[in-house]
Coordinates of C-alpha atoms in Angstrom, one line a residue:
X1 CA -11.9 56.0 25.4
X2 CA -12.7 52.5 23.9
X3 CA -14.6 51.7 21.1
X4 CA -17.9 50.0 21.6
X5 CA -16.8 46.6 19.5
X6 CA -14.1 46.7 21.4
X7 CA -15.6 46.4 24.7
X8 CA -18.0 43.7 23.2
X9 CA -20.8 45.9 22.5
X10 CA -23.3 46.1 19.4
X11 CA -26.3 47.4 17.9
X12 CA -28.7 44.8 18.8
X13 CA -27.0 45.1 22.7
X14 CA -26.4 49.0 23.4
X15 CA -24.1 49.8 25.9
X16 CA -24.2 51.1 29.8
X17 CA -24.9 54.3 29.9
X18 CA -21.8 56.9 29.0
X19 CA -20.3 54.4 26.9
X20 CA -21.6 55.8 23.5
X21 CA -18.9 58.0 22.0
X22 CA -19.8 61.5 20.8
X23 CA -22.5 62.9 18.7
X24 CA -20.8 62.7 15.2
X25 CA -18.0 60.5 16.0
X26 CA -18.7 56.7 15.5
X27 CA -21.9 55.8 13.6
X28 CA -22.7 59.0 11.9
X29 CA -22.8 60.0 8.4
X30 CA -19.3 60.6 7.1
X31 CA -18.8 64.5 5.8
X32 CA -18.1 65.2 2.1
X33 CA -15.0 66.4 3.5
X34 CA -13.7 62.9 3.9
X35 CA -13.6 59.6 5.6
X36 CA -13.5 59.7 8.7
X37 CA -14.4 62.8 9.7
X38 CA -11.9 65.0 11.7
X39 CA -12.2 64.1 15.6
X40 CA -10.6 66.5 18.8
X41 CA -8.2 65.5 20.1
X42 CA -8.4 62.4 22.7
X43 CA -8.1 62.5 25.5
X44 CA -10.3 65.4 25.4
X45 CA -9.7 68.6 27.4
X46 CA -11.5 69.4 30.7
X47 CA -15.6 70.5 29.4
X48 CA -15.5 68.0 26.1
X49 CA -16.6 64.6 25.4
X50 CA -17.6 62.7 27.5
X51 CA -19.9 64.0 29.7
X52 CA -18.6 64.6 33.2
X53 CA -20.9 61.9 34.4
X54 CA -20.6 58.7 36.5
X55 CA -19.1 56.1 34.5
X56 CA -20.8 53.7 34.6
X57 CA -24.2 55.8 36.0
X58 CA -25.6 55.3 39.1
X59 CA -29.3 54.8 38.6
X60 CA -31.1 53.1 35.9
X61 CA -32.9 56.5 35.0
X62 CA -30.0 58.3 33.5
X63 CA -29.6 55.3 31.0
X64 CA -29.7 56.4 27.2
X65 CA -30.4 60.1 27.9
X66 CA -28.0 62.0 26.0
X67 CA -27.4 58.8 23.3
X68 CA -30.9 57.0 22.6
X69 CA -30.4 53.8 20.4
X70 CA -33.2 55.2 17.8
X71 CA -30.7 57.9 16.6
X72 CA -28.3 55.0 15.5
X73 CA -29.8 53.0 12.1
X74 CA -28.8 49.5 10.9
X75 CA -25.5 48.9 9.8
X76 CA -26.7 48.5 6.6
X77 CA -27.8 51.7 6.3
X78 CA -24.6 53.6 7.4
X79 CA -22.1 52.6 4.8
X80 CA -22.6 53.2 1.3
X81 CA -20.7 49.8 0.1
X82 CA -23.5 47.4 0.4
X83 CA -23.1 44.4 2.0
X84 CA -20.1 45.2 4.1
X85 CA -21.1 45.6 7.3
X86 CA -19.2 47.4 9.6
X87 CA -18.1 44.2 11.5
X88 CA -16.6 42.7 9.1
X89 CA -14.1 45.3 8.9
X90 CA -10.8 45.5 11.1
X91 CA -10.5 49.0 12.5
X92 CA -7.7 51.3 11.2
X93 CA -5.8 53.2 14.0
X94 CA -7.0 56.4 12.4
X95 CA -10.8 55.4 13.9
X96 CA -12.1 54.2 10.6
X97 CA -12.5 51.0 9.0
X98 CA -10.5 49.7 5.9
X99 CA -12.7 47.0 4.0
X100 CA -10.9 44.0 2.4
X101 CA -8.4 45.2 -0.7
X102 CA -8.2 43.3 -3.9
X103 CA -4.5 43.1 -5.4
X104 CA -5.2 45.5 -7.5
X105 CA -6.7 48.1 -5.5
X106 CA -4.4 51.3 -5.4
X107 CA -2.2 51.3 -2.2
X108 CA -3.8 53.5 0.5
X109 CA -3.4 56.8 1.0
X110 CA -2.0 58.6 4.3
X111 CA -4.9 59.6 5.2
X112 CA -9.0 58.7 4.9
X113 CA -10.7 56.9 2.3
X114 CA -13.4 58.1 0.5
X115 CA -16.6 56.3 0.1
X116 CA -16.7 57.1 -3.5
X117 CA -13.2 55.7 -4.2
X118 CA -14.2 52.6 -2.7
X119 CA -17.9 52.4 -4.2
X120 CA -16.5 51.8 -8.0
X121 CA -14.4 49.1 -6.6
X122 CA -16.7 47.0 -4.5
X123 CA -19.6 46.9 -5.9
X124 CA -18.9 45.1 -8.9
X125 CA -21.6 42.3 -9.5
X126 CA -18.8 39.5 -9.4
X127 CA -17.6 41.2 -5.7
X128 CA -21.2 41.3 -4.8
X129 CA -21.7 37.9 -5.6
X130 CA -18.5 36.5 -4.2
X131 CA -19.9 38.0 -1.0
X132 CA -23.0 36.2 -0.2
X133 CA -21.9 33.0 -1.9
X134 CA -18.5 33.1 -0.4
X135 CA -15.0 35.1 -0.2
X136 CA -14.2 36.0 -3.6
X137 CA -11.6 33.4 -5.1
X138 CA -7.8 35.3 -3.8
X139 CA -8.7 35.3 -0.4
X140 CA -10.3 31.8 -0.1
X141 CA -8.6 29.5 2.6
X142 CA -6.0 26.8 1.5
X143 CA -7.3 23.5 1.6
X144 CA -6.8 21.3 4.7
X145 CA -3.0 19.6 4.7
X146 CA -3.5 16.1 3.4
X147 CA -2.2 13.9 6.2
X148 CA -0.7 10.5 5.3
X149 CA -1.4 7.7 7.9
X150 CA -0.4 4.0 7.2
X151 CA -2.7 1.4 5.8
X152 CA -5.0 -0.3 7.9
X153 CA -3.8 -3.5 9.4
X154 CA -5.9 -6.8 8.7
X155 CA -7.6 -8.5 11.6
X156 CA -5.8 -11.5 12.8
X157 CA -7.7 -14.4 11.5
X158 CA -8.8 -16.3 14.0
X159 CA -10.2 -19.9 12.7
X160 CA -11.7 -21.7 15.8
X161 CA -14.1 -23.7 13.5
X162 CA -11.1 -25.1 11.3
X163 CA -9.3 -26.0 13.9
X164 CA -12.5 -27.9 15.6
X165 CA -13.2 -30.0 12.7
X166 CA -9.7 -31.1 12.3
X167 CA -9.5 -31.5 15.7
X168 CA -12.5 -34.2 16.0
X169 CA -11.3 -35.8 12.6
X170 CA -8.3 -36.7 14.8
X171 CA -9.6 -37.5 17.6
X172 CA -10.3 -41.2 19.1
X173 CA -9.8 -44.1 17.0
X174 CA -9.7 -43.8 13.0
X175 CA -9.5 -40.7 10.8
X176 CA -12.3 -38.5 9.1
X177 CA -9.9 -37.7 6.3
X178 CA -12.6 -36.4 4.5
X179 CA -13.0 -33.5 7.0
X180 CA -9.5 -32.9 6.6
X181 CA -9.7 -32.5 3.1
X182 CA -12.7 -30.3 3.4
X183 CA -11.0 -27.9 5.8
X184 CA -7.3 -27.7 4.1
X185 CA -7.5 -28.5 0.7
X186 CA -10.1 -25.1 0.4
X187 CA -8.3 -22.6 2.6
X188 CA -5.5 -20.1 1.7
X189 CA -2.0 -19.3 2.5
X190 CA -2.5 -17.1 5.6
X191 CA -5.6 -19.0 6.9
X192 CA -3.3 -22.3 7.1
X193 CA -1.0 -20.3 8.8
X194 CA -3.3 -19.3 11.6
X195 CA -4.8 -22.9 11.8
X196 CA -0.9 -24.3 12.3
X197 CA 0.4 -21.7 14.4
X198 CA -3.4 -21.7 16.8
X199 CA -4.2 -24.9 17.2
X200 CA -1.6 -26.2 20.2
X201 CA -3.6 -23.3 22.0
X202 CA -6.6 -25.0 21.3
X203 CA -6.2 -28.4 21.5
X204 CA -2.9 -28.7 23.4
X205 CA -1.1 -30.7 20.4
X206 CA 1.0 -29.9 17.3
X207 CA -1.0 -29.8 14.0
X208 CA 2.3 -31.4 12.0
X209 CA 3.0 -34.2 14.0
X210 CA -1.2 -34.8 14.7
X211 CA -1.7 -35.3 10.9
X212 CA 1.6 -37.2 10.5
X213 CA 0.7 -39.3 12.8
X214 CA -3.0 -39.7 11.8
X215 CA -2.3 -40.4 8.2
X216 CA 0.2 -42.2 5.5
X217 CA 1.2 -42.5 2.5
X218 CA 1.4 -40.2 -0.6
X219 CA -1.9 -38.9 1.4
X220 CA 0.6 -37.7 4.2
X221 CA 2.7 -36.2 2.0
X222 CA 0.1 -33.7 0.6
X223 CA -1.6 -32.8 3.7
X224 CA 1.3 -32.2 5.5
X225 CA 3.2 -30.4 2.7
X226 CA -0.5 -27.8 2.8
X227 CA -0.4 -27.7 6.5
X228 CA 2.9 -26.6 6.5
X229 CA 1.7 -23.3 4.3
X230 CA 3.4 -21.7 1.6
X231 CA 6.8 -21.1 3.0
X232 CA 7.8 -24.0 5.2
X233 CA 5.9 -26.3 2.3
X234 CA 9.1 -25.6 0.8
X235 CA 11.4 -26.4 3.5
X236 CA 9.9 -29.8 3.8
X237 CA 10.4 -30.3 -0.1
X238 CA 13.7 -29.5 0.2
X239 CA 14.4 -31.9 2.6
X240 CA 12.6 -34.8 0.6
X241 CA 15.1 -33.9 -2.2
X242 CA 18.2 -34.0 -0.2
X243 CA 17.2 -37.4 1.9
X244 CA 18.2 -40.5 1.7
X245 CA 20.4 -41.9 -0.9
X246 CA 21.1 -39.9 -4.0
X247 CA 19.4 -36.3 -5.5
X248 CA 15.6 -35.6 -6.3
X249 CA 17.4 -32.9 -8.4
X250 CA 14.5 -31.8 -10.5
X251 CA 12.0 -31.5 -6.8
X252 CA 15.3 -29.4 -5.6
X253 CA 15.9 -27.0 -8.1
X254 CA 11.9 -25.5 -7.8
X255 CA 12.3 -25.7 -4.4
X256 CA 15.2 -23.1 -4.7
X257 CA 15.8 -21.5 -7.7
X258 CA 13.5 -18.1 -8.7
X259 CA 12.9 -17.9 -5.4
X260 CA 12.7 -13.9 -4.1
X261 CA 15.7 -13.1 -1.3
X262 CA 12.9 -12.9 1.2
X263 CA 11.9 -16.6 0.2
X264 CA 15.3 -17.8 0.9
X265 CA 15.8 -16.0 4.0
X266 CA 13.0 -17.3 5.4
X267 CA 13.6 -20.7 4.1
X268 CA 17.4 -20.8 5.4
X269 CA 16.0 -19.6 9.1
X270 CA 13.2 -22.2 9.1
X271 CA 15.1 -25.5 8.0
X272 CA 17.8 -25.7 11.1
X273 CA 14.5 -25.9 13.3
X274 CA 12.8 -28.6 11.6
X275 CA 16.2 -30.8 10.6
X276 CA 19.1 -29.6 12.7
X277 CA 21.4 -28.2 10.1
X278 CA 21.3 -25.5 8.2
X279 CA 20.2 -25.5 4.5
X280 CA 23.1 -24.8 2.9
X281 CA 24.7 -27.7 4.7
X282 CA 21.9 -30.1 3.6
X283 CA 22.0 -28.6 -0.5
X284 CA 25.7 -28.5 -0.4
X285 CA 26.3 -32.0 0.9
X286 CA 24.2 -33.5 -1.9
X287 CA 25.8 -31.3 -4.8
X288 CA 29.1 -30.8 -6.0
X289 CA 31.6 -28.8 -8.6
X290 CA 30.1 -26.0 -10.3
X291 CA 26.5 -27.3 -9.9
X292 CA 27.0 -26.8 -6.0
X293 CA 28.7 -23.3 -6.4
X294 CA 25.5 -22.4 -8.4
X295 CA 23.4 -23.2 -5.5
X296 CA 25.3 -21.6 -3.3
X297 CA 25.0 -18.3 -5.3
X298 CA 20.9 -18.9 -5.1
X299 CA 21.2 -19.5 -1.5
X300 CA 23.5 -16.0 -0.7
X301 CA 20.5 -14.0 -1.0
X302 CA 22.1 -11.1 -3.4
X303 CA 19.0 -11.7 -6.1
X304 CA 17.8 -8.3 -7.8
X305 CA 14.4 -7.3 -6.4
X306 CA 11.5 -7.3 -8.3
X307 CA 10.5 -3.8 -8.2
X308 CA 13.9 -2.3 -8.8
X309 CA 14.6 -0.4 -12.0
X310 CA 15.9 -2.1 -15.2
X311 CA 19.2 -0.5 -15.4
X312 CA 20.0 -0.4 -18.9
X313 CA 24.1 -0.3 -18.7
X314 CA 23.7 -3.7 -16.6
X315 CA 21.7 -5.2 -19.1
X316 CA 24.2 -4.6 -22.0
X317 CA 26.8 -5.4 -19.7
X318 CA 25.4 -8.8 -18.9
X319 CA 24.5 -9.1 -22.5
X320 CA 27.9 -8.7 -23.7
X321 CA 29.5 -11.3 -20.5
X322 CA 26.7 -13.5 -21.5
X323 CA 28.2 -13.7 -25.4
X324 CA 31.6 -13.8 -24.0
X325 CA 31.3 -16.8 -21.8
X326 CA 29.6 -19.3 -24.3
X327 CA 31.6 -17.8 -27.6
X328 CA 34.3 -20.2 -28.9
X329 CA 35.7 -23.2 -27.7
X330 CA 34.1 -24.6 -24.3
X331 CA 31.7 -22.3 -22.1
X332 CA 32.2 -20.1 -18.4
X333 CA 29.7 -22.2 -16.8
X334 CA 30.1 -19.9 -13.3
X335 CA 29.7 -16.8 -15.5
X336 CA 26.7 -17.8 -17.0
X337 CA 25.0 -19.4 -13.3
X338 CA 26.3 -16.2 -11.7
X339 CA 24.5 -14.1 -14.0
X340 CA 21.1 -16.1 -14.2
X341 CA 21.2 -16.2 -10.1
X342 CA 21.8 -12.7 -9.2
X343 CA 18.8 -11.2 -12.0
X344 CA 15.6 -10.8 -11.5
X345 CA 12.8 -11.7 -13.9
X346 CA 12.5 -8.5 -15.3
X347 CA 16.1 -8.0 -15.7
X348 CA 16.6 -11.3 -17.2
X349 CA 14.2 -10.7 -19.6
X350 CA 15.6 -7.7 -20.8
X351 CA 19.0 -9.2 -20.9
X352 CA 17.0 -12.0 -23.1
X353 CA 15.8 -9.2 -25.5
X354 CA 19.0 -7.7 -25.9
X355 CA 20.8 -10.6 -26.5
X356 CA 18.3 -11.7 -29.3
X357 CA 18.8 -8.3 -31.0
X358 CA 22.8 -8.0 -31.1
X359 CA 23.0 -12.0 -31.8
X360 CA 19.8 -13.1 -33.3
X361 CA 19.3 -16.1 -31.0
X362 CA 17.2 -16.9 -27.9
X363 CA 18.7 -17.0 -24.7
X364 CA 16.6 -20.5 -24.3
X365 CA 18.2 -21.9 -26.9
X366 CA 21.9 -20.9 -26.2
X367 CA 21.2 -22.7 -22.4
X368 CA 20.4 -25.7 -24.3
X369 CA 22.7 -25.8 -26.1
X370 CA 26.1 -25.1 -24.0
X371 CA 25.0 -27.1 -20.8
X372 CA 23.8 -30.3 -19.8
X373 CA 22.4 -32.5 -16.7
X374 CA 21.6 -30.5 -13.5
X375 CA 23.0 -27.3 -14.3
X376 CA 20.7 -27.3 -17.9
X377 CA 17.6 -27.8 -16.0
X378 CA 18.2 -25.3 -13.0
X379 CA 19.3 -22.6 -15.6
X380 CA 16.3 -23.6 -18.0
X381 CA 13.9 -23.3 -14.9
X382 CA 15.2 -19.8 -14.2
X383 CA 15.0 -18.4 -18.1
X384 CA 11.7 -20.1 -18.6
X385 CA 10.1 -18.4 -15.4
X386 CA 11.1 -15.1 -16.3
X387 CA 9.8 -15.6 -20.2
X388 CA 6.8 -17.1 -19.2
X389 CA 5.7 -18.7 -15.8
X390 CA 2.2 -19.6 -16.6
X391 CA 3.7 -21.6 -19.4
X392 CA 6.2 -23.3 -17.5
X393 CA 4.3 -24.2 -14.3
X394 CA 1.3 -26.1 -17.0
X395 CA 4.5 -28.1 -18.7
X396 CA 5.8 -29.1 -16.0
X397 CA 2.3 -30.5 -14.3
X398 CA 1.9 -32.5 -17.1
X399 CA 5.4 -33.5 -17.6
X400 CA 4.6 -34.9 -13.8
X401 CA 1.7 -37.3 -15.3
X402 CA 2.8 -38.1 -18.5
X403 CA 4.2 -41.3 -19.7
X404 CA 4.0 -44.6 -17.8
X405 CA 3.4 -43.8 -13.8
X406 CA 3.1 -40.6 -12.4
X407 CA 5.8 -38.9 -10.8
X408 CA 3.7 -38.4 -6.9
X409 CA 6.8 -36.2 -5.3
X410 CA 6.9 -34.0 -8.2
X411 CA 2.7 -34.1 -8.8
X412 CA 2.3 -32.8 -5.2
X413 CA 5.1 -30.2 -5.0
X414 CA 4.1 -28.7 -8.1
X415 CA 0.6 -28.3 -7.7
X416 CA 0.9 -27.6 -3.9
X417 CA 3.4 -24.9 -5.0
X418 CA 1.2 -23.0 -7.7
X419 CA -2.4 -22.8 -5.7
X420 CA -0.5 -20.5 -3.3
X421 CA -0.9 -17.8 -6.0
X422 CA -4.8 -18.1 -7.3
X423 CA -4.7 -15.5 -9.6
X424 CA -1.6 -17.1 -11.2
X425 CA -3.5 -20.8 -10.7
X426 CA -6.5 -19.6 -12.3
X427 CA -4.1 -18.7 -15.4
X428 CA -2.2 -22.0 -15.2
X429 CA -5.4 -24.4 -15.3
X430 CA -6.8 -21.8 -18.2
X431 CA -3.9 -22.7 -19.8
X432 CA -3.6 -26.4 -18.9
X433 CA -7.4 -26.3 -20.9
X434 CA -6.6 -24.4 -24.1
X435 CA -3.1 -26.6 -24.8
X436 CA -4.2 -29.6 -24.0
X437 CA -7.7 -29.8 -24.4
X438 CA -8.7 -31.3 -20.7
X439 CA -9.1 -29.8 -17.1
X440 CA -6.1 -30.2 -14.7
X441 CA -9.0 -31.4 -12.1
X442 CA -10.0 -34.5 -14.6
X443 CA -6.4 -34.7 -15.7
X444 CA -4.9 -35.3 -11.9
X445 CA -7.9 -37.6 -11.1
X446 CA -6.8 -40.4 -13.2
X447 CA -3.4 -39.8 -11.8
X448 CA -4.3 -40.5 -8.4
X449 CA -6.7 -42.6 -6.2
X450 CA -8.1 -42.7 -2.8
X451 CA -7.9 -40.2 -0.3
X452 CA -4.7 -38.8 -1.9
X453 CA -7.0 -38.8 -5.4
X454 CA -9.3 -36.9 -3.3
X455 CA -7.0 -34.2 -2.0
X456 CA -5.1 -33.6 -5.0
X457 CA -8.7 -33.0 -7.4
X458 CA -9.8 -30.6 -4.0
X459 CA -6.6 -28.5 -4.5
X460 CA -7.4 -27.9 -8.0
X461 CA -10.7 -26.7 -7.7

């Protein structure tokens, strides 16, 4: 016959009638004999339990007349271990129940088990507290698996009011250049880049060519050098270095050199779509000898990443080719370019330290003095940007203004080039203040005049 919890019975809910099991079976005290207490045989034989009865009975007045529910006490009062109550329990296939075992509770007997064996165990005061506060701490659930899910993605920026403005300072005869200025000069790298890529969808024309048009000068220059955003920006000074007659060499090496493998990737996919050859074609036509191999070796792509690990026998192997090729009579010019071109600023650096510690000399110094021309100041741009960028970026803004004139091509790619990065451009003005005891803002201001004056002091605020 089947246990009342497993039919889904319980105290508060007694069963039909005839579904009690037998007077000093389940629910009565347990004998001193033991735990539980000795039952016939099941099934039983023809005259025992149960009654020979309808099962379940036929009328309501034979309910609960051999079995009343007053015979049958709380739980609580059945079991000796307190606060166990019987539910709790999973049922042994002996009849009983076998309460939750600690790891060191003796292993079970065949048999019964009796109350008092269990008593001394259970009703410590830390198992009596673990009870009503929760399951003591060995049979507590693991915690929930931790599931890894990728970072949110940003919304798309979408900046209808940007492109509005520009679009009515455009629009009809003359220009507002002043609500250019106030729209581009204060925006960052991927809000120009939504305002470039959006705006033939909202105004059916092409942002470049709209401002080319609309504008001129050294003005034109800068706005369309922002417009184009921080990637292309670079495309298009790499194109002013390489046109016309001769070599804006100094506007093409910061165009290229230091540059991530990313940056040139991009760069070399962007430039056939703007001027109809490639970028290699463009640098290499203008360069030649060693100084275009060199800029070849930028262009490949093969640069060390940033977040790679400094391997230490690379750096004393570059060390030791680096002292090799610029020992003695005359210098390995390729050895030395292929070296600075393939390193990334922190491997550079460490190659910088080493070398200063085997030889006592600065790699800075050792350029300076084994090169000359174009190579010098590509390889000098490299060491100094992986020394100290801040510092380099602030000489050569002023190295822009300084003296008689001010050099506009390299004014605007310089400073277009270092706002991209405003925790870096808050560094370089910082900078810019403490060495030369002026702000960048004032100092470009009485480099420049008129609208472009206007846009150049906006970009440095």
């Amino acid at each position: 016959m089947a246990y009342p919890q497993d039919r889904g019975f319980s105290y508060q809910n007694p069963p039909p009638p005839g579904g009690y099991p037998a007077p000093g079976g389940f629910g009565s005290q347990p004998p001193a004999a033991g735990y539980p207490p000795q039952q016939p045989q099941y099934p039983p034989q023809s005259g025992g339990y149960p009654p020979q009865q309808p099962y379940p009975p036929q009328h309501p007045s034979q309910q609960f007349q051999q079995y009343p529910p007053q015979h049958y006490p709380p739980p609580q009062q059945q079991y000796p271990i307190q606060g166990y109550p019987p539910q709790q329990f999973p049922r042994s296939q002996t009849g009983g129940y076998n309460p939750p075992l600690s790891p060191n509770f003796p292993p079970r007997n065949a048999g019964s088990y009796p109350p008092q064996a269990l008593a001394h165990h259970f009703t410590q005061p830390q198992h009596q507290a673990s009870f009503h506060s929760g399951p003591p701490q060995q049979y507590q659930q693991p915690p929930p698996p931790i599931y890894h899910t990728s970072p949110p993605i940003a919304p798309p920026i979408v900046p209808t009011a940007d492109i509005d403005v520009i679009y009515r300072a455009c629009k009809g005869f003359g220009t507002d250049e002043n609500a250019i200025i106030s729209v581009l000069a204060h925006r960052d790298g991927p809000t120009i880049n939504a305002i470039r890529e959006q705006y033939p969808a909202h105004t059916k024309r092409d942002l470049i060519a709209t401002l080319e048009k609309e504008t001129s000068g050294n003005f034109r220059t800068v706005i369309k050098a922002v417009a184009l955003g921080p990637v292309e920006c670079e495309v298009f000074f790499a194109n002013i270095a390489v046109a016309g007659l001769g070599t804006n060499e100094p506007l093409l090496t910061e165009c290229i050199m230091g540059k991530t493998n990313a940056e040139i990737n991009m760069m070399k996919a962007l430039y056939p779509g703007r001027y109809r050859e490639t970028l290699e074609n463009a640098v290499g036509d203008d360069l030649s000898m060693k100084t275009q191999k060199m800029f070849m070796m930028m262009l490949s792509g093969v640069r060390m990443e940033e977040w790679a690990q400094i391997n230490t026998q690379e750096v004393l192997n570059d060390t030791a080719e680096l002292h090799k090729a610029t020992r003695g009579f005359g210098t390995d010019d390729l050895a030395v370019c292929t070296i600075f071109t393939r390193s990334s600023d922190a491997h550079l650096r460490a190659v910088a330290a080493e070398y200063q510690r085997q030889h006592g000399a600065e790699l800075i110094k050792l350029v300076r003095r084994e090169f000359s021309g174009h190579m010098h100041d590509a390889l000098l741009y490299i060491i100094n940007g992986a020394l100290n960028k801040v510092a380099r970026d602030v000489e050569l803004l002023e190295d822009s203004m300084k003296g008689f004139g001010t050099r506009d091509d390299l004014l605007i790619s310089r400073l277009v080039r270092v706002r991209w990065n405003r925790p870096h451009f808050d560094q370089v003005k910082q900078m810019y203040r403490t060495k030369y005891g002026k702000e960048l803002g004032l100092r470009v201001k009485g480099e420049t005049s008129g609208d472009y004056g206007r846009m150049m002091v906006a970009l440095c605020g």
